[in-house]
XYZ file of C-alpha atoms in Angstrom:
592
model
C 6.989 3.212 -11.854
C 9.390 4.916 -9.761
C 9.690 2.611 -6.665
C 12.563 5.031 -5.076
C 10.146 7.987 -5.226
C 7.259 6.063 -3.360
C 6.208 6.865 0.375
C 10.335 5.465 1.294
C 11.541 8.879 -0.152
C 11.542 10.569 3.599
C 14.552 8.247 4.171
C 18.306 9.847 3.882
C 21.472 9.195 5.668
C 21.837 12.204 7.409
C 21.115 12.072 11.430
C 19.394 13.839 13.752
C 21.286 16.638 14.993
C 22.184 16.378 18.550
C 19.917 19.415 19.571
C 16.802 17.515 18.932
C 17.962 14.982 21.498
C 19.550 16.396 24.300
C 17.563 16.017 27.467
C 18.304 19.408 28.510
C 17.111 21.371 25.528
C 13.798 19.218 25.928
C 13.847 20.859 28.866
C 14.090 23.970 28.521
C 11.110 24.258 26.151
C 9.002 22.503 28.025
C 5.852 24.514 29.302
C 4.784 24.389 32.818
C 2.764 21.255 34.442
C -0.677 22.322 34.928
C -0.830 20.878 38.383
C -4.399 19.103 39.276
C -5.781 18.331 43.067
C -6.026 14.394 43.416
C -9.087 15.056 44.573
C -10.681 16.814 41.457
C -13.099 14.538 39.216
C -13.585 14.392 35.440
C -17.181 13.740 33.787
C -16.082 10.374 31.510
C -18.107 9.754 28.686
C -20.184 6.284 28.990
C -19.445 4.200 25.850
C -22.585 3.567 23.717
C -24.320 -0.188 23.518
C -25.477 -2.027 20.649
C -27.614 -4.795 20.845
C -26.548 -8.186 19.076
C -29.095 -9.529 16.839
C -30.634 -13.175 18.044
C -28.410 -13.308 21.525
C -30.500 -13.484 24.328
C -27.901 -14.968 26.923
C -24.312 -15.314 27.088
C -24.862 -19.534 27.316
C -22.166 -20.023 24.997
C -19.578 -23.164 26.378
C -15.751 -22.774 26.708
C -14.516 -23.001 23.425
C -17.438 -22.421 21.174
C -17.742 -19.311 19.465
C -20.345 -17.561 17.186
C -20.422 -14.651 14.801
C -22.944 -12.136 14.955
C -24.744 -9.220 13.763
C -24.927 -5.543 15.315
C -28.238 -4.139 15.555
C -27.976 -0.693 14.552
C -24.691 -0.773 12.717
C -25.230 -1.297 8.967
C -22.887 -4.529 8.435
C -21.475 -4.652 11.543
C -20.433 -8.303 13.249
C -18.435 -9.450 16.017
C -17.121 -12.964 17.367
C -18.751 -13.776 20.457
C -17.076 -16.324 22.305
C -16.209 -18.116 25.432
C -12.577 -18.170 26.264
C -11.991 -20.346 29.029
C -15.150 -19.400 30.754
C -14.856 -15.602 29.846
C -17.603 -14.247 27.173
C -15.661 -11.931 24.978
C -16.283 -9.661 21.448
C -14.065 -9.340 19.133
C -13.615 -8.103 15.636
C -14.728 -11.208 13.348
C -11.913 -11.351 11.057
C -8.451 -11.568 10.326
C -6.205 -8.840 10.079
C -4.176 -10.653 7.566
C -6.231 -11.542 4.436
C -10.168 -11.236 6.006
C -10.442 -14.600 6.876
C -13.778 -15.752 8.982
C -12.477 -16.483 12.462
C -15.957 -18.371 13.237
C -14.307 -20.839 11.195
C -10.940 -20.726 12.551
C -9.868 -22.645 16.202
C -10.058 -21.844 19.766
C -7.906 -23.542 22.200
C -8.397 -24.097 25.779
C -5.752 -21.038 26.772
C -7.409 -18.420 24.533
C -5.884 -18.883 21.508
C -7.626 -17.817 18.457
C -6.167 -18.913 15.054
C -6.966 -18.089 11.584
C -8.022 -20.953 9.804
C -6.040 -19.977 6.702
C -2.771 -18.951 7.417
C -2.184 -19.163 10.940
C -2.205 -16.110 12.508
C -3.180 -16.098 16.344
C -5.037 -13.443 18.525
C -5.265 -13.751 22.168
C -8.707 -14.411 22.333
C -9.408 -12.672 25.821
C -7.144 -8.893 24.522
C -7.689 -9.429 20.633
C -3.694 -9.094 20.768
C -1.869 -10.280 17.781
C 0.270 -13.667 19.457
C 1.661 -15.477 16.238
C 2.695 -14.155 12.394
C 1.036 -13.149 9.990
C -1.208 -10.507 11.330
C 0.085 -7.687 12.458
C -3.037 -5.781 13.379
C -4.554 -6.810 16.434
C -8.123 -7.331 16.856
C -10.474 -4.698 18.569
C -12.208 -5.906 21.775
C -15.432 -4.989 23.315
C -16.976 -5.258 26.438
C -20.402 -7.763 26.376
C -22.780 -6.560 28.922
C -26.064 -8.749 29.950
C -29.209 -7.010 30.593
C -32.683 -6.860 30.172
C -33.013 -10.209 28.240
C -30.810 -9.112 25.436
C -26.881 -8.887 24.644
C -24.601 -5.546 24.214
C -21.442 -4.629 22.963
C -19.440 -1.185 24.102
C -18.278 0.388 21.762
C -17.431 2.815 18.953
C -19.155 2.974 15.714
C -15.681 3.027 13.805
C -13.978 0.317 16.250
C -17.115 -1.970 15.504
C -17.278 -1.446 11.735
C -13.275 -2.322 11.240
C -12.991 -4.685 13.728
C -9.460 -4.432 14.263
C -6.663 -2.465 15.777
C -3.123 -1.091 14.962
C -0.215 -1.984 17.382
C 0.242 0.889 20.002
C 4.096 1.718 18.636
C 4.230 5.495 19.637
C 7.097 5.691 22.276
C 9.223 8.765 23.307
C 12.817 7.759 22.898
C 14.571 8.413 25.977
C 17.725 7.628 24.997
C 19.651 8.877 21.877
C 22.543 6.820 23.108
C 24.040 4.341 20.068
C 24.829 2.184 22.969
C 20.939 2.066 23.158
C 20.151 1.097 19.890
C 18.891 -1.567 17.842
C 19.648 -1.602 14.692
C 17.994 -3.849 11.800
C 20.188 -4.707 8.717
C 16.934 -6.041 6.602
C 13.700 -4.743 5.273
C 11.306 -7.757 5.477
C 8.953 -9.475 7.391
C 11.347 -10.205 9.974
C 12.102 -7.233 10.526
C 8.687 -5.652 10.421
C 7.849 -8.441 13.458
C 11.143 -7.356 15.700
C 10.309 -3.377 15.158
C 6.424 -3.340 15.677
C 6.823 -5.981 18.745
C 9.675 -3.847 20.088
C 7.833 -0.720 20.180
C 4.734 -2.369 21.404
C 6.174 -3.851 23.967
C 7.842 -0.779 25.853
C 11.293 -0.266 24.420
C 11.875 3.156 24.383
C 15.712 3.284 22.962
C 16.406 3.956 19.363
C 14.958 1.986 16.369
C 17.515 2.172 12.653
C 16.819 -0.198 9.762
C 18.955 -0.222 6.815
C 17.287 -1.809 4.138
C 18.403 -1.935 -0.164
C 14.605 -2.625 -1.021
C 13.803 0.377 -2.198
C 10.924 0.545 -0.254
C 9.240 -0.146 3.561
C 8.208 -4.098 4.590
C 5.725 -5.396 1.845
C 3.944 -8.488 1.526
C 6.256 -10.381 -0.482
C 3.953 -13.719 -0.401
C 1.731 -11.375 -3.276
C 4.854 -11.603 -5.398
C 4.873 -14.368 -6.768
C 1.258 -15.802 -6.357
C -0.165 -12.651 -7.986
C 2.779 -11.011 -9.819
C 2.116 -7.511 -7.531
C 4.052 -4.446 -8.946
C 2.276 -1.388 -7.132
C 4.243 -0.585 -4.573
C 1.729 1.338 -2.093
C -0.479 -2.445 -2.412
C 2.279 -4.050 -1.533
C 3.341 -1.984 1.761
C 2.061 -3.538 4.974
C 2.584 0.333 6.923
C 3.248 4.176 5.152
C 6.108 6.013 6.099
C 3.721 8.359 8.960
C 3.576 4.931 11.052
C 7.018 4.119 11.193
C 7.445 8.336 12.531
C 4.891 7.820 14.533
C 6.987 5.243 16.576
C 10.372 6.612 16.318
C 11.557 4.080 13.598
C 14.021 5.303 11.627
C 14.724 3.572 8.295
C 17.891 3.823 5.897
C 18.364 3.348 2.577
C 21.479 1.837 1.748
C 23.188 -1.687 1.796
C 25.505 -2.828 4.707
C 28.945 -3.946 3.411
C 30.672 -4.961 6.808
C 29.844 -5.171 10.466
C 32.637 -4.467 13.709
C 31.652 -6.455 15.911
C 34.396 -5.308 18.871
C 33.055 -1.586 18.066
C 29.813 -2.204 17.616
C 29.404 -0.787 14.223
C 28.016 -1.613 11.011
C 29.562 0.071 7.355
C 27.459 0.793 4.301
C 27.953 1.095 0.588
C 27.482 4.916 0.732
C 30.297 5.279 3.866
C 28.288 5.566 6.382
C 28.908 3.870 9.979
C 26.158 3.478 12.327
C 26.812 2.069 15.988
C 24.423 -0.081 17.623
C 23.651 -1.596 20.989
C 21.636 -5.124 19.862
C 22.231 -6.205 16.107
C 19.473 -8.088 14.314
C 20.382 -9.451 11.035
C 17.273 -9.817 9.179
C 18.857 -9.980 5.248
C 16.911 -13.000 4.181
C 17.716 -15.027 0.835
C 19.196 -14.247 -2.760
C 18.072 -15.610 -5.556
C 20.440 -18.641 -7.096
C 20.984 -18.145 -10.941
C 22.074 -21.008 -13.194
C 25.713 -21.305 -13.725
C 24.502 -22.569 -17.177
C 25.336 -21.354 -20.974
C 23.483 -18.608 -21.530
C 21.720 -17.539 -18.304
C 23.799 -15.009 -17.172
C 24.423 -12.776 -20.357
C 20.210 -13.388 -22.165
C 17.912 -10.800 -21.623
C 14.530 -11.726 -20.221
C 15.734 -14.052 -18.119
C 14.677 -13.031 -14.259
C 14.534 -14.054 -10.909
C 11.752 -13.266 -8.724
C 12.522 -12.131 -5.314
C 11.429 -8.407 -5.020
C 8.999 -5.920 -6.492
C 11.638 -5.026 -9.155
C 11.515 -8.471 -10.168
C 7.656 -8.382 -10.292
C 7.942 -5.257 -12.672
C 10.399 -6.337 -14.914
C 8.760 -9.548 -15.434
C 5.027 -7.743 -15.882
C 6.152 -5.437 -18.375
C 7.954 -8.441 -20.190
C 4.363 -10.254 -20.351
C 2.933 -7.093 -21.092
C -0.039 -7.533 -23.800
C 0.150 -11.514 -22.843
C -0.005 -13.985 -25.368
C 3.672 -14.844 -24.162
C 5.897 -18.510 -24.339
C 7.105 -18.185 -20.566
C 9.574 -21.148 -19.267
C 9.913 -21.625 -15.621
C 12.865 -23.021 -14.756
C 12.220 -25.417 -11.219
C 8.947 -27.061 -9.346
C 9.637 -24.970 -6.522
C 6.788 -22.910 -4.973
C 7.654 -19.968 -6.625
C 7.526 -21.669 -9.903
C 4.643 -23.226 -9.344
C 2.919 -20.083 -8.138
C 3.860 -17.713 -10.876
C 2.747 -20.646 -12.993
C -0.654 -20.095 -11.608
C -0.694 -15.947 -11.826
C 0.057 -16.455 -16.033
C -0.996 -19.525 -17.300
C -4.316 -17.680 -17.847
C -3.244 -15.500 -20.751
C 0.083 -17.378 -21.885
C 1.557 -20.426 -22.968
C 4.067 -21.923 -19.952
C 5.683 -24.421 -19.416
C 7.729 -25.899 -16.136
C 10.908 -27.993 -16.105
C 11.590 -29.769 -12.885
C 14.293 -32.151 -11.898
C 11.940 -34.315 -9.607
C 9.254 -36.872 -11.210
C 6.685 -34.615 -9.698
C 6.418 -31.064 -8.512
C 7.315 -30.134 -5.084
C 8.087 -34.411 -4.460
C 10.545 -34.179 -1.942
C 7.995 -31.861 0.332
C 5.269 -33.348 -0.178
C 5.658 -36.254 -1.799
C 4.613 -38.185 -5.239
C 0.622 -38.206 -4.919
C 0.288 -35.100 -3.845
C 2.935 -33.465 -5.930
C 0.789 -34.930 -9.178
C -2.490 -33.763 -7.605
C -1.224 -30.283 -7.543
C 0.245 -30.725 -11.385
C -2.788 -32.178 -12.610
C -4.336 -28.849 -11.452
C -2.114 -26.411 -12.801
C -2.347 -28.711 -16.273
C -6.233 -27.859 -16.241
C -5.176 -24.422 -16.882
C -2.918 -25.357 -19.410
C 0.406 -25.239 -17.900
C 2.440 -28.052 -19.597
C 5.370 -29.980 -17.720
C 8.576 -31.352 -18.224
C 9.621 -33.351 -15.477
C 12.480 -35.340 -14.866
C 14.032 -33.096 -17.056
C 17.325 -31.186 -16.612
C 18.291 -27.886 -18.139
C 21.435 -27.639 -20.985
C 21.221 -24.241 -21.758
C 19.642 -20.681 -23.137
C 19.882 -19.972 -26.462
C 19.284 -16.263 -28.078
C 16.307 -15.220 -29.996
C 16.712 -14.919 -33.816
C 14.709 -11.951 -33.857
C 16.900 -10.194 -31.086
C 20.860 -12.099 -30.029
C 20.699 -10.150 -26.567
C 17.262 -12.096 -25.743
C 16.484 -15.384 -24.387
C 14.412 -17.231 -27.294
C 14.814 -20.718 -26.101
C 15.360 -23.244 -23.585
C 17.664 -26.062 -24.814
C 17.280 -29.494 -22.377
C 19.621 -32.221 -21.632
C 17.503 -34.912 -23.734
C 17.618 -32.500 -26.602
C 14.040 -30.819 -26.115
C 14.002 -27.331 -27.322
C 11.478 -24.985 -25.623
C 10.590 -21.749 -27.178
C 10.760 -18.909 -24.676
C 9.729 -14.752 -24.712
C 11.150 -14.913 -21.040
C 12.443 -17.670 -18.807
C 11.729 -17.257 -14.641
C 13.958 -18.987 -12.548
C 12.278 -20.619 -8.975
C 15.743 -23.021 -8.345
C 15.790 -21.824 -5.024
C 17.603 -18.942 -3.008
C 20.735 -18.478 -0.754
C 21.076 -16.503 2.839
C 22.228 -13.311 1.837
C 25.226 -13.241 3.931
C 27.581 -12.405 1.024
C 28.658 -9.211 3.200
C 29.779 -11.401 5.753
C 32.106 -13.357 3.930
C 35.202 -11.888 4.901
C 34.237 -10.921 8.417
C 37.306 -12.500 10.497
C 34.795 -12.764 13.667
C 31.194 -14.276 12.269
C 31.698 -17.975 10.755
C 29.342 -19.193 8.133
C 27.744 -22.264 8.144
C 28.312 -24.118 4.462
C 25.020 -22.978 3.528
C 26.085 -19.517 4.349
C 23.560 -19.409 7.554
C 24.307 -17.971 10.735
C 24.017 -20.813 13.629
C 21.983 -19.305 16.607
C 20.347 -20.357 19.840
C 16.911 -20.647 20.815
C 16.286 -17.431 21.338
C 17.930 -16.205 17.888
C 21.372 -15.119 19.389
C 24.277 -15.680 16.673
C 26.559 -18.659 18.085
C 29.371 -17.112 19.804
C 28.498 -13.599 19.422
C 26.939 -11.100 21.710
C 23.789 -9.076 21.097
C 23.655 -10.492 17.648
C 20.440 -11.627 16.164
C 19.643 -13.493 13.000
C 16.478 -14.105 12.033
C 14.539 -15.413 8.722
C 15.983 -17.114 5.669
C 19.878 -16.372 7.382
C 19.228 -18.067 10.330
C 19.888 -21.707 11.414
C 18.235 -22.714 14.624
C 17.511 -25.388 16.830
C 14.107 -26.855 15.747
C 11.585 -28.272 18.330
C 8.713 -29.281 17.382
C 7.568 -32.628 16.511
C 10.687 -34.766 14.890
C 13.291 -31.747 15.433
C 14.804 -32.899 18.090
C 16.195 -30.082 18.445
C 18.674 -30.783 15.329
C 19.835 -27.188 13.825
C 17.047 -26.137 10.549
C 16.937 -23.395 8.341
C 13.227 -21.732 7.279
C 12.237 -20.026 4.343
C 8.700 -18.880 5.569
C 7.155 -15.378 5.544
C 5.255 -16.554 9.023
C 8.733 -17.854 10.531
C 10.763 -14.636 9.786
C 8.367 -12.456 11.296
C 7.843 -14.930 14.217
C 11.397 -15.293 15.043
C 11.331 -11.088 14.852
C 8.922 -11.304 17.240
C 10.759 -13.392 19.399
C 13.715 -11.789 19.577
C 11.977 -8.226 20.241
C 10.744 -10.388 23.399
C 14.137 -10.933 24.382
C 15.733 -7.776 23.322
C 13.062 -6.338 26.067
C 13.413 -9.419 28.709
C 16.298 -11.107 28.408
C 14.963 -13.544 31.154
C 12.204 -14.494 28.646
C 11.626 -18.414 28.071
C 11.810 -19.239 24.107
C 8.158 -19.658 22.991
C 7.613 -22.721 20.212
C 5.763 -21.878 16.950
C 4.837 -24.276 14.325
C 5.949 -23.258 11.027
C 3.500 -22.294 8.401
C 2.996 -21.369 5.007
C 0.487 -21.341 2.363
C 0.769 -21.595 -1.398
C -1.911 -20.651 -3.904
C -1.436 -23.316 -6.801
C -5.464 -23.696 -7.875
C -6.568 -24.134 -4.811
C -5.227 -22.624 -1.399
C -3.038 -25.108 -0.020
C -1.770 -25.068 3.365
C 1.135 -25.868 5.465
C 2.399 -26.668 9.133
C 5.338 -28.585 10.559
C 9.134 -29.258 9.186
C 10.384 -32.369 7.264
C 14.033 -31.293 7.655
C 14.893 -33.886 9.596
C 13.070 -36.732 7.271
C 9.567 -38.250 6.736
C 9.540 -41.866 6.015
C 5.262 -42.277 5.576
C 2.471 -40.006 4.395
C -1.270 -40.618 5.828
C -3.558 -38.721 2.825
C -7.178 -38.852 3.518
C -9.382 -37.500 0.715
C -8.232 -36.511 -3.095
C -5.280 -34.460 -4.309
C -6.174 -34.919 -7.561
C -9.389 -33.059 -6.716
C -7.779 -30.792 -4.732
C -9.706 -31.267 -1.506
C -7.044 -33.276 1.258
C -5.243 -33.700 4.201
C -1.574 -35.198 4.254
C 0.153 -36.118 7.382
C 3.495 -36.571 6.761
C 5.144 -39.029 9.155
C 8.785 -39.884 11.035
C 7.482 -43.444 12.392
C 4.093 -43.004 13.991
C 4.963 -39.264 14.622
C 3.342 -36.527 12.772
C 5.722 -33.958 11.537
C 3.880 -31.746 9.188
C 0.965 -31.297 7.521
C -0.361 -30.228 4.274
C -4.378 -29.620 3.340
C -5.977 -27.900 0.544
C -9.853 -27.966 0.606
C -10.145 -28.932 4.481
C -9.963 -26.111 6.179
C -9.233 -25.449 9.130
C -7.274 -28.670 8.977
C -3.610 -27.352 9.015
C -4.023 -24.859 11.799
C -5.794 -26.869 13.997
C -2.934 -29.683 13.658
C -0.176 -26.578 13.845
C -1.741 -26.111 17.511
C -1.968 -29.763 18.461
C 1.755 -29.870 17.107
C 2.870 -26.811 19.232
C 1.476 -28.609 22.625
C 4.633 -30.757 22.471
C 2.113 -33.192 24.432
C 1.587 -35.897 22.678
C -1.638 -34.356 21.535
C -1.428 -34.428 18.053
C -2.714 -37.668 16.652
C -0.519 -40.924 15.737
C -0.411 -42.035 12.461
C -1.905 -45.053 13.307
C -4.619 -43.371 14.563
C -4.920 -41.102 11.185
C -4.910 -44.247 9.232
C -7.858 -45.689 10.794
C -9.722 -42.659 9.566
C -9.857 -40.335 12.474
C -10.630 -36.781 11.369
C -8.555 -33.713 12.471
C -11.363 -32.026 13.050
C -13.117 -33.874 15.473
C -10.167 -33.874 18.048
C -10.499 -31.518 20.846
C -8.768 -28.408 21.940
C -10.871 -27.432 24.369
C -10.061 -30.272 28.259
């Protein structure tokens, strides 16, 4: 497959000549105004009704909410529901993955959240509020009469239930002092461009990307080894046109900050008005004997990864080593152990222990070893040996305690870096050690002006429950796009108050597990109540008798309902005290 030839191909680095943008010329084609009396009336067709099946009244109380069927729509359903005493429709699942919102939370401000993965929707607009949907959903207008309940509506509107963001602007301004311009292709940047454009800006959009492609869904990497390209693409090139976003392909080598302009591998300077750095993480390599000159030895960061390692599998039957209990490991773990033999080595005694800790680290291994995958834990790596068959290919991985593992290919998951190597030798922009940017609260780079970083590069004060505000770094899809979000908010208002999210992610390992919160800062205690050895729990990790994150599988929606709680900054979410006397998640109110 030909990723560079896929929908990305309208891209180049030529620019838009300056005819196309001179005011004047606009001008000067335009056609008369068709001038119309105020006075003069239009006929305005009335939207059609539909009667919802079994709702006689709208008695519903603030807070509760109730999916239902469409009479004369094949299929059809909407959420009814009562947001702080308004009765509203909306389309009855997530934009993200499909998820049933019935089953998802409503808060007492008219927040609706996905019970998977987090995603909000204002509950009274259907408007997309939090990562990581980024279609809003459609809202209807519930009319009373007659005995009966109806929705307004169109057939189409009803049957998808959702809506794309409203990014179709006309640029006003073709001035680079105007511009914002992206360096980053991901879901950062996705959330800063879509949020700009739906929010009003009307001044030029560039993103220079090296992905090869538009924003995909890079969570589908790993858990499900995704190679198609089009699949993978959140939006087609026509959307991105359609709102005046224009994206280059190339890779930025060096950025002026006193001019304003950023350089690229290919020579080409583009100037900019607000920078957002959006280059998230590289992918660490071992600096071990044999890693760096084997074939069949891969990282996994990118849809090129995904490919090379698929067609490496290809008929299955494969010995695949994963080097690290990360996530990533873990998850790719998962997608093959079906059809192959594989094997993990991890440094900790468990997987994932110094997340989530040592009994829920084994429940999640004991899964993954019902399917087959073997561990080696405890273990550290020596080095890759060649094949027999073929010297240039990885055939085995040697450990430390002299275990020898036989290997077709070897994945690494050992973690990944900020990719700020092009900012290395910048005499302006300091590095933290990590190789993060440091930024404020509303994203702004330390000492630098109209600078952004966002995602996996960025280092930021953290407030929710045990930050303290002390400076973290992120790796989450729903962060990134978030924090692109955020800044688009800014970019537009300046003025704007910094919103708090939680941060959430989601692994698939088995079962769906799920994840709020940040243990950055420490966790001294963890409250588990049911079984992560039957993958069906909720733990509540702990900083004293504050709750700092939490992690469910099974107990749905347990993490999203505690990622709103959390975001109150209140005291609303439950002590641990409290959670060890048994007191379930779900019974605690949202609703005053």
């Amino acid at each position: 497959m030909n990723l560079a030839s896929s929908s990305f191909s309208f891209l180049s680095h030529s620019r838009v000549p300056r005819a196309f943008v001179n005011p004047k010329l606009r001008l000067t084609n335009r056609k008369p105004y068709l001038r119309i009396p105020l006075s003069a009336t239009f006929p305005t067709r009335a939207m059609s009704e539909y009667k919802l099946k079994g709702v006689s009244s709208l008695s519903l109380k603030v807070g509760e909410k109730r999916e239902v069927e469409v009479e004369g729509i094949e299929g059809a359903k909407v959420l009814l529901l009562n947001a702080g005493g308004q009765t509203k429709a909306l389309g009855p699942k997530c934009t993200h993955y499909g998820a049933p919102l019935v089953n998802g939370v409503l808060t007492e401000s008219g927040r609706l959240v996905c019970p998977w993965h987090g995603a909000c929707f204002n509950a009274k607009t259907g408007d997309v509020e939090d990562a990581p949907a980024l279609d809003g959903l459609a809202a209807f207008k519930v009319v009373e009469k007659d005995g009966a309940i109806y929705v307004q509506g169109e057939v189409a509107d009803i049957k998808s239930g959702r809506r794309k963001p409203n990014i179709k602007r006309r640029v006003i301004s073709s001035s680079d002092a105007d511009r914002v311009l992206v360096v980053g292709g991901g879901s950062g940047t996705i959330g800063a461009v879509e949020a700009l454009r739906a929010g009003g800006f009307s001044g030029p959009i560039t993103v220079i990307t090296r992905e090869g492609y538009l924003p995909i869904d890079r969570t589908k990497l790993s858990k499900a080894l995704l190679t198609d390209v089009n699949k993978a693409q959140w939006r087609d090139a026509e959307f991105f046109k359609s709102g005046s976003i224009d994206f280059v392909e190339d890779e930025v080598t060096d950025v002026d900050l006193g001019k304003k302009i950023v350089a690229t591998k290919s020579g080409t300077k583009h100037t900019y008005g607000k920078l957002i750095l959006a280059t998230g993480g590289t992918p660490r390599n071992l600096p071990l004997q044999g890693f760096k000159v084997l074939e069949n030895i891969f990282v996994l960061r990118t849809l090129h990864d995904t490919k090379k390692i698929v067609d490496a599998i290809g008929e299955k039957g494969k010995k695949i080593v994963i080097v690290g209990s990360s996530f990533i490991g873990m998850e790719v773990a998962n997608a093959t152990a079906a059809d192959n033999t594989v094997s993990i080595i991890g440094m900790e005694s468990t997987p994932l222990e110094r997340v989530l800790g040592k009994e829920v680290g084994a429940g999640l291994q004991k899964g993954l070893e019902g399917k087959g995958v073997k561990f080696y834990m405890s273990a550290s790596v020596d080095r890759a040996e060649p094949s027999g068959s073929d010297p240039s290919k990885v055939g085995s991985v040697l450990l430390k305690d002299g275990t020898k593992l036989e290997a077709d290919l070897v994945i690494l998951g050992v973690g990944v870096a900020p990719a700020t190597e092009f900012l290395k030798d910048n005499k302006v922009i300091r590095l933290e050690q990590d190789g993060s940017l440091k930024t404020d609260e509303n994203f702004l780079v330390t000492g630098l002006k109209d600078v952004y970083a966002i995602g996996d590069i960025a280092t930021y004060p953290y407030h929710g429950p045990g930050g303290q505000g002390n400076y973290t770094r992120i790796e989450h899809w729903n962060v990134a796009q978030n924090q692109g979000r955020a800044v688009a908010k800014h970019i537009i208002n300046p003025s704007t108050t910094p919103q708090f999210f939680t941060p959430v992610f989601w692994s698939a390992l088995t079962g769906q597990l799920r994840y709020c919160g940040n243990t950055a800062n420490g966790w001294d205690d963890v409250v588990i109540q049911g079984s992560p050895a039957e993958g069906k729990f909720v733990a509540y990790y702990c900083k004293g008798e504050t709750v700092v994150a939490v992690a469910s599988m099974g107990r749905d929606p347990s993490m999203t309902k505690s990622a709103e709680l959390m975001a109150r900054g209140d005291g609303a979410m439950p002590s641990k005290g409290a959670l060890q006397q048994g007191l379930d998640i779900l019974d605690v109110s949202l609703v005053a």
